[in-house]
PDB file of C-alpha atoms in Angstrom:
ATOM      1  CA  UNK A   3       0.000   0.000   0.000  1.00  0.00           C
ATOM      2  CA  UNK A   4       1.383   3.404  -0.981  1.00  0.00           C
ATOM      3  CA  UNK A   5       2.005   5.829   1.845  1.00  0.00           C
ATOM      4  CA  UNK A   6       1.466   9.510   1.087  1.00  0.00           C
ATOM      5  CA  UNK A   7       3.426  12.070   3.034  1.00  0.00           C
ATOM      6  CA  UNK A   8       2.790  15.799   3.011  1.00  0.00           C
ATOM      7  CA  UNK A   9       5.935  17.882   2.536  1.00  0.00           C
ATOM      8  CA  UNK A  10       6.403  21.666   2.820  1.00  0.00           C
ATOM      9  CA  UNK A  11       4.717  23.662   0.051  1.00  0.00           C
ATOM     10  CA  UNK A  12       6.830  24.132  -3.050  1.00  0.00           C
ATOM     11  CA  UNK A  13       5.264  27.105  -4.778  1.00  0.00           C
ATOM     12  CA  UNK A  14       8.143  28.764  -6.629  1.00  0.00           C
ATOM     13  CA  UNK A  15       9.217  27.167  -9.922  1.00  0.00           C
ATOM     14  CA  UNK A  16      12.272  28.564 -11.713  1.00  0.00           C
ATOM     15  CA  UNK A  17      13.094  27.409 -15.235  1.00  0.00           C
ATOM     16  CA  UNK A  18      16.217  27.989 -17.292  1.00  0.00           C
ATOM     17  CA  UNK A  19      17.131  27.087 -20.851  1.00  0.00           C
ATOM     18  CA  UNK A  20      18.462  28.259 -24.163  1.00  0.00           C
ATOM     19  CA  UNK A  21      18.407  26.780 -27.672  1.00  0.00           C
ATOM     20  CA  UNK A  22      15.653  24.166 -27.877  1.00  0.00           C
ATOM     21  CA  UNK A  23      14.007  25.189 -24.600  1.00  0.00           C
ATOM     22  CA  UNK A  24      11.040  26.961 -26.159  1.00  0.00           C
ATOM     23  CA  UNK A  25       9.777  23.737 -27.710  1.00  0.00           C
ATOM     24  CA  UNK A  26       9.968  22.043 -24.299  1.00  0.00           C
ATOM     25  CA  UNK A  27       8.102  24.941 -22.687  1.00  0.00           C
ATOM     26  CA  UNK A  28       5.354  24.570 -25.291  1.00  0.00           C
ATOM     27  CA  UNK A  29       4.775  20.985 -24.144  1.00  0.00           C
ATOM     28  CA  UNK A  30       5.325  21.607 -20.440  1.00  0.00           C
ATOM     29  CA  UNK A  31       3.117  24.681 -20.033  1.00  0.00           C
ATOM     30  CA  UNK A  32       0.284  23.286 -22.149  1.00  0.00           C
ATOM     31  CA  UNK A  33      -0.034  20.408 -19.699  1.00  0.00           C
ATOM     32  CA  UNK A  34      -0.123  22.464 -16.501  1.00  0.00           C
ATOM     33  CA  UNK A  35      -3.613  22.980 -15.048  1.00  0.00           C
ATOM     34  CA  UNK A  36      -5.079  26.476 -15.120  1.00  0.00           C
ATOM     35  CA  UNK A  37      -5.177  26.410 -11.296  1.00  0.00           C
ATOM     36  CA  UNK A  38      -1.484  25.468 -10.952  1.00  0.00           C
ATOM     37  CA  UNK A  39      -0.737  26.782  -7.439  1.00  0.00           C
ATOM     38  CA  UNK A  40       2.815  28.047  -7.927  1.00  0.00           C
ATOM     39  CA  UNK A  41       4.565  31.017  -9.495  1.00  0.00           C
ATOM     40  CA  UNK A  42       6.756  30.214 -12.498  1.00  0.00           C
ATOM     41  CA  UNK A  43       9.778  32.328 -13.440  1.00  0.00           C
ATOM     42  CA  UNK A  44      11.500  31.644 -16.752  1.00  0.00           C
ATOM     43  CA  UNK A  45      14.926  32.567 -18.123  1.00  0.00           C
ATOM     44  CA  UNK A  46      15.608  31.825 -21.785  1.00  0.00           C
ATOM     45  CA  UNK A  47      18.951  33.114 -23.056  1.00  0.00           C
ATOM     46  CA  UNK A  48      18.315  36.104 -25.301  1.00  0.00           C
ATOM     47  CA  UNK A  49      20.510  38.859 -26.670  1.00  0.00           C
ATOM     48  CA  UNK A  50      20.041  42.606 -26.244  1.00  0.00           C
ATOM     49  CA  UNK A  51      18.451  42.882 -29.687  1.00  0.00           C
ATOM     50  CA  UNK A  52      15.774  40.260 -29.015  1.00  0.00           C
ATOM     51  CA  UNK A  53      12.486  41.652 -30.391  1.00  0.00           C
ATOM     52  CA  UNK A  54      10.519  41.112 -27.171  1.00  0.00           C
ATOM     53  CA  UNK A  55       7.971  38.547 -28.325  1.00  0.00           C
ATOM     54  CA  UNK A  56       8.981  35.752 -25.970  1.00  0.00           C
ATOM     55  CA  UNK A  57       6.293  36.374 -23.335  1.00  0.00           C
ATOM     56  CA  UNK A  58       3.610  36.537 -26.055  1.00  0.00           C
ATOM     57  CA  UNK A  59       4.837  33.281 -27.593  1.00  0.00           C
ATOM     58  CA  UNK A  60       4.894  31.516 -24.228  1.00  0.00           C
ATOM     59  CA  UNK A  61       1.414  32.861 -23.471  1.00  0.00           C
ATOM     60  CA  UNK A  62       0.010  30.939 -26.455  1.00  0.00           C
ATOM     61  CA  UNK A  63       0.870  27.645 -24.778  1.00  0.00           C
ATOM     62  CA  UNK A  64      -0.813  28.050 -21.416  1.00  0.00           C
ATOM     63  CA  UNK A  65      -3.979  29.069 -19.633  1.00  0.00           C
ATOM     64  CA  UNK A  66      -1.892  30.779 -16.929  1.00  0.00           C
ATOM     65  CA  UNK A  67      -1.318  34.539 -17.184  1.00  0.00           C
ATOM     66  CA  UNK A  68       2.100  35.357 -18.687  1.00  0.00           C
ATOM     67  CA  UNK A  69       4.082  38.580 -18.766  1.00  0.00           C
ATOM     68  CA  UNK A  70       7.563  40.024 -18.725  1.00  0.00           C
ATOM     69  CA  UNK A  71       8.894  40.480 -15.202  1.00  0.00           C
ATOM     70  CA  UNK A  72       8.800  44.058 -13.937  1.00  0.00           C
ATOM     71  CA  UNK A  73      11.102  45.648 -11.396  1.00  0.00           C
ATOM     72  CA  UNK A  74       9.671  45.442  -7.863  1.00  0.00           C
ATOM     73  CA  UNK A  75       6.715  43.263  -8.886  1.00  0.00           C
ATOM     74  CA  UNK A  76       5.381  41.068  -6.086  1.00  0.00           C
ATOM     75  CA  UNK A  77       5.496  37.392  -7.012  1.00  0.00           C
ATOM     76  CA  UNK A  78       2.064  35.763  -7.083  1.00  0.00           C
ATOM     77  CA  UNK A  79       1.258  32.086  -7.393  1.00  0.00           C
ATOM     78  CA  UNK A  80      -0.555  31.027 -10.557  1.00  0.00           C
ATOM     79  CA  UNK A  81       1.374  33.428 -12.785  1.00  0.00           C
ATOM     80  CA  UNK A  82       4.303  33.107 -15.202  1.00  0.00           C
ATOM     81  CA  UNK A  83       7.070  35.725 -15.253  1.00  0.00           C
ATOM     82  CA  UNK A  84       9.531  35.870 -18.160  1.00  0.00           C
ATOM     83  CA  UNK A  85      12.961  37.510 -18.004  1.00  0.00           C
ATOM     84  CA  UNK A  86      13.225  40.390 -20.497  1.00  0.00           C
ATOM     85  CA  UNK A  87      16.093  40.470 -22.986  1.00  0.00           C
ATOM     86  CA  UNK A  88      19.492  41.484 -21.622  1.00  0.00           C
ATOM     87  CA  UNK A  89      18.377  41.701 -17.970  1.00  0.00           C
ATOM     88  CA  UNK A  90      19.029  39.198 -15.209  1.00  0.00           C
ATOM     89  CA  UNK A  91      15.815  38.134 -13.494  1.00  0.00           C
ATOM     90  CA  UNK A  92      16.486  37.886  -9.766  1.00  0.00           C
ATOM     91  CA  UNK A  93      14.436  37.499  -6.588  1.00  0.00           C
ATOM     92  CA  UNK A  94      14.798  39.971  -3.743  1.00  0.00           C
ATOM     93  CA  UNK A  95      13.491  39.538  -0.202  1.00  0.00           C
ATOM     94  CA  UNK A  96      10.752  39.172   0.853  1.00  0.00           C
ATOM     95  CA  UNK A  97       9.629  37.922  -2.572  1.00  0.00           C
ATOM     96  CA  UNK A  98       9.737  40.567  -5.281  1.00  0.00           C
ATOM     97  CA  UNK A  99      11.236  40.560  -8.758  1.00  0.00           C
ATOM     98  CA  UNK A 100      14.442  42.440  -9.464  1.00  0.00           C
ATOM     99  CA  UNK A 101      15.849  43.160 -12.915  1.00  0.00           C
ATOM    100  CA  UNK A 102      19.608  43.605 -13.109  1.00  0.00           C
ATOM    101  CA  UNK A 103      21.975  44.677 -15.850  1.00  0.00           C
ATOM    102  CA  UNK A 104      24.887  43.135 -13.937  1.00  0.00           C
ATOM    103  CA  UNK A 105      27.760  41.205 -15.458  1.00  0.00           C
ATOM    104  CA  UNK A 106      26.925  38.333 -17.786  1.00  0.00           C
ATOM    105  CA  UNK A 107      27.042  34.883 -16.199  1.00  0.00           C
ATOM    106  CA  UNK A 108      28.375  32.039 -18.378  1.00  0.00           C
ATOM    107  CA  UNK A 109      28.238  34.525 -21.279  1.00  0.00           C
ATOM    108  CA  UNK A 110      24.499  35.086 -20.710  1.00  0.00           C
ATOM    109  CA  UNK A 111      22.227  37.856 -19.502  1.00  0.00           C
ATOM    110  CA  UNK A 112      19.654  36.798 -18.423  1.00  0.00           C
ATOM    111  CA  UNK A 113      21.211  33.744 -16.784  1.00  0.00           C
ATOM    112  CA  UNK A 114      19.530  30.810 -15.073  1.00  0.00           C
ATOM    113  CA  UNK A 115      22.196  30.858 -12.356  1.00  0.00           C
ATOM    114  CA  UNK A 116      21.135  34.311 -11.150  1.00  0.00           C
ATOM    115  CA  UNK A 117      17.456  33.367 -11.039  1.00  0.00           C
ATOM    116  CA  UNK A 118      18.032  29.998  -9.363  1.00  0.00           C
ATOM    117  CA  UNK A 119      20.538  31.289  -6.796  1.00  0.00           C
ATOM    118  CA  UNK A 120      18.496  34.278  -5.690  1.00  0.00           C
ATOM    119  CA  UNK A 121      15.302  32.189  -5.557  1.00  0.00           C
ATOM    120  CA  UNK A 122      17.090  29.716  -3.278  1.00  0.00           C
ATOM    121  CA  UNK A 123      18.310  32.539  -1.040  1.00  0.00           C
ATOM    122  CA  UNK A 124      14.820  33.975  -0.595  1.00  0.00           C
ATOM    123  CA  UNK A 125      12.532  30.933  -0.770  1.00  0.00           C
ATOM    124  CA  UNK A 126      14.734  27.999   0.287  1.00  0.00           C
ATOM    125  CA  UNK A 127      12.874  24.657   0.217  1.00  0.00           C
ATOM    126  CA  UNK A 128       9.887  26.210  -1.580  1.00  0.00           C
ATOM    127  CA  UNK A 129      11.857  26.238  -4.869  1.00  0.00           C
ATOM    128  CA  UNK A 130      11.763  23.742  -7.715  1.00  0.00           C
ATOM    129  CA  UNK A 131      14.306  24.453 -10.455  1.00  0.00           C
ATOM    130  CA  UNK A 132      14.083  23.015 -13.957  1.00  0.00           C
ATOM    131  CA  UNK A 133      17.014  22.933 -16.402  1.00  0.00           C
ATOM    132  CA  UNK A 134      16.059  22.595 -20.069  1.00  0.00           C
ATOM    133  CA  UNK A 135      17.848  22.273 -23.392  1.00  0.00           C
ATOM    134  CA  UNK A 136      20.645  24.763 -23.953  1.00  0.00           C
ATOM    135  CA  UNK A 137      24.350  25.330 -24.441  1.00  0.00           C
ATOM    136  CA  UNK A 138      27.153  25.981 -21.961  1.00  0.00           C
ATOM    137  CA  UNK A 139      26.855  25.228 -18.234  1.00  0.00           C
ATOM    138  CA  UNK A 140      24.479  27.937 -17.035  1.00  0.00           C
ATOM    139  CA  UNK A 141      22.296  26.542 -14.244  1.00  0.00           C
ATOM    140  CA  UNK A 142      24.917  24.444 -12.439  1.00  0.00           C
ATOM    141  CA  UNK A 143      25.690  26.948  -9.688  1.00  0.00           C
ATOM    142  CA  UNK A 144      22.012  27.783  -9.281  1.00  0.00           C
ATOM    143  CA  UNK A 145      20.918  24.150  -9.129  1.00  0.00           C
ATOM    144  CA  UNK A 146      23.482  23.526  -6.402  1.00  0.00           C
ATOM    145  CA  UNK A 147      22.142  26.514  -4.469  1.00  0.00           C
ATOM    146  CA  UNK A 148      18.572  25.214  -4.754  1.00  0.00           C
ATOM    147  CA  UNK A 149      19.630  21.757  -3.536  1.00  0.00           C
ATOM    148  CA  UNK A 150      21.634  23.230  -0.654  1.00  0.00           C
ATOM    149  CA  UNK A 151      18.575  25.064   0.691  1.00  0.00           C
ATOM    150  CA  UNK A 152      16.267  22.047   0.463  1.00  0.00           C
ATOM    151  CA  UNK A 153      14.651  22.719  -2.903  1.00  0.00           C
ATOM    152  CA  UNK A 154      14.207  20.256  -5.745  1.00  0.00           C
ATOM    153  CA  UNK A 155      15.954  20.079  -9.120  1.00  0.00           C
ATOM    154  CA  UNK A 156      14.580  18.565 -12.332  1.00  0.00           C
ATOM    155  CA  UNK A 157      16.688  18.202 -15.475  1.00  0.00           C
ATOM    156  CA  UNK A 158      15.517  17.504 -18.993  1.00  0.00           C
ATOM    157  CA  UNK A 159      16.713  14.153 -20.329  1.00  0.00           C
ATOM    158  CA  UNK A 160      19.795  15.106 -22.406  1.00  0.00           C
ATOM    159  CA  UNK A 161      18.925  12.612 -25.141  1.00  0.00           C
ATOM    160  CA  UNK A 162      15.767  14.540 -26.040  1.00  0.00           C
ATOM    161  CA  UNK A 163      17.333  18.011 -25.765  1.00  0.00           C
ATOM    162  CA  UNK A 164      18.143  19.947 -28.945  1.00  0.00           C
ATOM    163  CA  UNK A 165      21.338  21.101 -27.213  1.00  0.00           C
ATOM    164  CA  UNK A 166      22.312  18.930 -24.266  1.00  0.00           C
ATOM    165  CA  UNK A 167      25.104  20.976 -22.654  1.00  0.00           C
ATOM    166  CA  UNK A 168      23.025  22.635 -19.912  1.00  0.00           C
ATOM    167  CA  UNK A 169      21.301  19.422 -18.781  1.00  0.00           C
ATOM    168  CA  UNK A 170      24.527  17.393 -18.943  1.00  0.00           C
ATOM    169  CA  UNK A 171      26.471  20.022 -16.979  1.00  0.00           C
ATOM    170  CA  UNK A 172      23.929  19.979 -14.154  1.00  0.00           C
ATOM    171  CA  UNK A 173      23.804  16.173 -14.112  1.00  0.00           C
ATOM    172  CA  UNK A 174      27.609  15.963 -13.926  1.00  0.00           C
ATOM    173  CA  UNK A 175      28.124  18.651 -11.267  1.00  0.00           C
ATOM    174  CA  UNK A 176      24.952  18.429  -9.235  1.00  0.00           C
ATOM    175  CA  UNK A 177      22.744  15.582  -8.071  1.00  0.00           C
ATOM    176  CA  UNK A 178      19.350  16.413  -9.589  1.00  0.00           C
ATOM    177  CA  UNK A 179      16.277  14.841  -8.027  1.00  0.00           C
ATOM    178  CA  UNK A 180      15.102  13.604 -11.411  1.00  0.00           C
ATOM    179  CA  UNK A 181      16.156  13.458 -15.063  1.00  0.00           C
ATOM    180  CA  UNK A 182      12.932  13.594 -17.055  1.00  0.00           C
ATOM    181  CA  UNK A 183      11.798  13.498 -20.669  1.00  0.00           C
ATOM    182  CA  UNK A 184      10.181  16.690 -21.923  1.00  0.00           C
ATOM    183  CA  UNK A 185       6.767  15.006 -22.064  1.00  0.00           C
ATOM    184  CA  UNK A 186       6.846  14.195 -18.333  1.00  0.00           C
ATOM    185  CA  UNK A 187       8.185  17.415 -16.796  1.00  0.00           C
ATOM    186  CA  UNK A 188       4.732  18.959 -16.263  1.00  0.00           C
ATOM    187  CA  UNK A 189       3.439  15.915 -14.372  1.00  0.00           C
ATOM    188  CA  UNK A 190       6.546  15.924 -12.184  1.00  0.00           C
ATOM    189  CA  UNK A 191       6.028  19.608 -11.368  1.00  0.00           C
ATOM    190  CA  UNK A 192       2.400  19.023 -10.440  1.00  0.00           C
ATOM    191  CA  UNK A 193       3.431  16.237  -8.052  1.00  0.00           C
ATOM    192  CA  UNK A 194       6.129  18.348  -6.421  1.00  0.00           C
ATOM    193  CA  UNK A 195       3.958  21.446  -6.077  1.00  0.00           C
ATOM    194  CA  UNK A 196       1.067  19.393  -4.668  1.00  0.00           C
ATOM    195  CA  UNK A 197       3.524  18.304  -1.996  1.00  0.00           C
ATOM    196  CA  UNK A 198       2.678  14.610  -2.071  1.00  0.00           C
ATOM    197  CA  UNK A 199       5.400  11.965  -2.091  1.00  0.00           C
ATOM    198  CA  UNK A 200       4.363   8.346  -2.593  1.00  0.00           C
TER     199      UNK A 200
END
């Protein structure tokens, strides 16, 4: 007989990726329920000349409200916040969004590491980080920070990533809680956010 154990609420999901990640987001977000009880913050590597359509594109895939993150915005569950081009998306205490034009991390701004690390600092075990398809090793430092504060880390299966460097780097240098195919990431997030372990 399966035993179900309630664990502390995980209501802050941070997602990082680069080339190939948008296709995974299309699948992932389409499968999340419209009453998904967590905030989702997304970093996709983009250059300073990015035309600014990313939030609109992501919004086509989901019933959840989507928008670019704004400086000082209070994070609310059930919403999706997208990092704007050429700005790091960070979390400041007690739980507001901060946009930074600080130094690039792993050649990227925005960088998953900045989002993941600051989310871990503010929210600790409430965080679930997700590393998707992309190049370089952005996300490793942030995934370690999430794990160190009691959060959970999911990594896309490298074999189904368009570019596997980000997932492989996290797998090699961190100990992710799960390595998951793109079709199963949404279900894993729902389980983690619901706080039920069987």
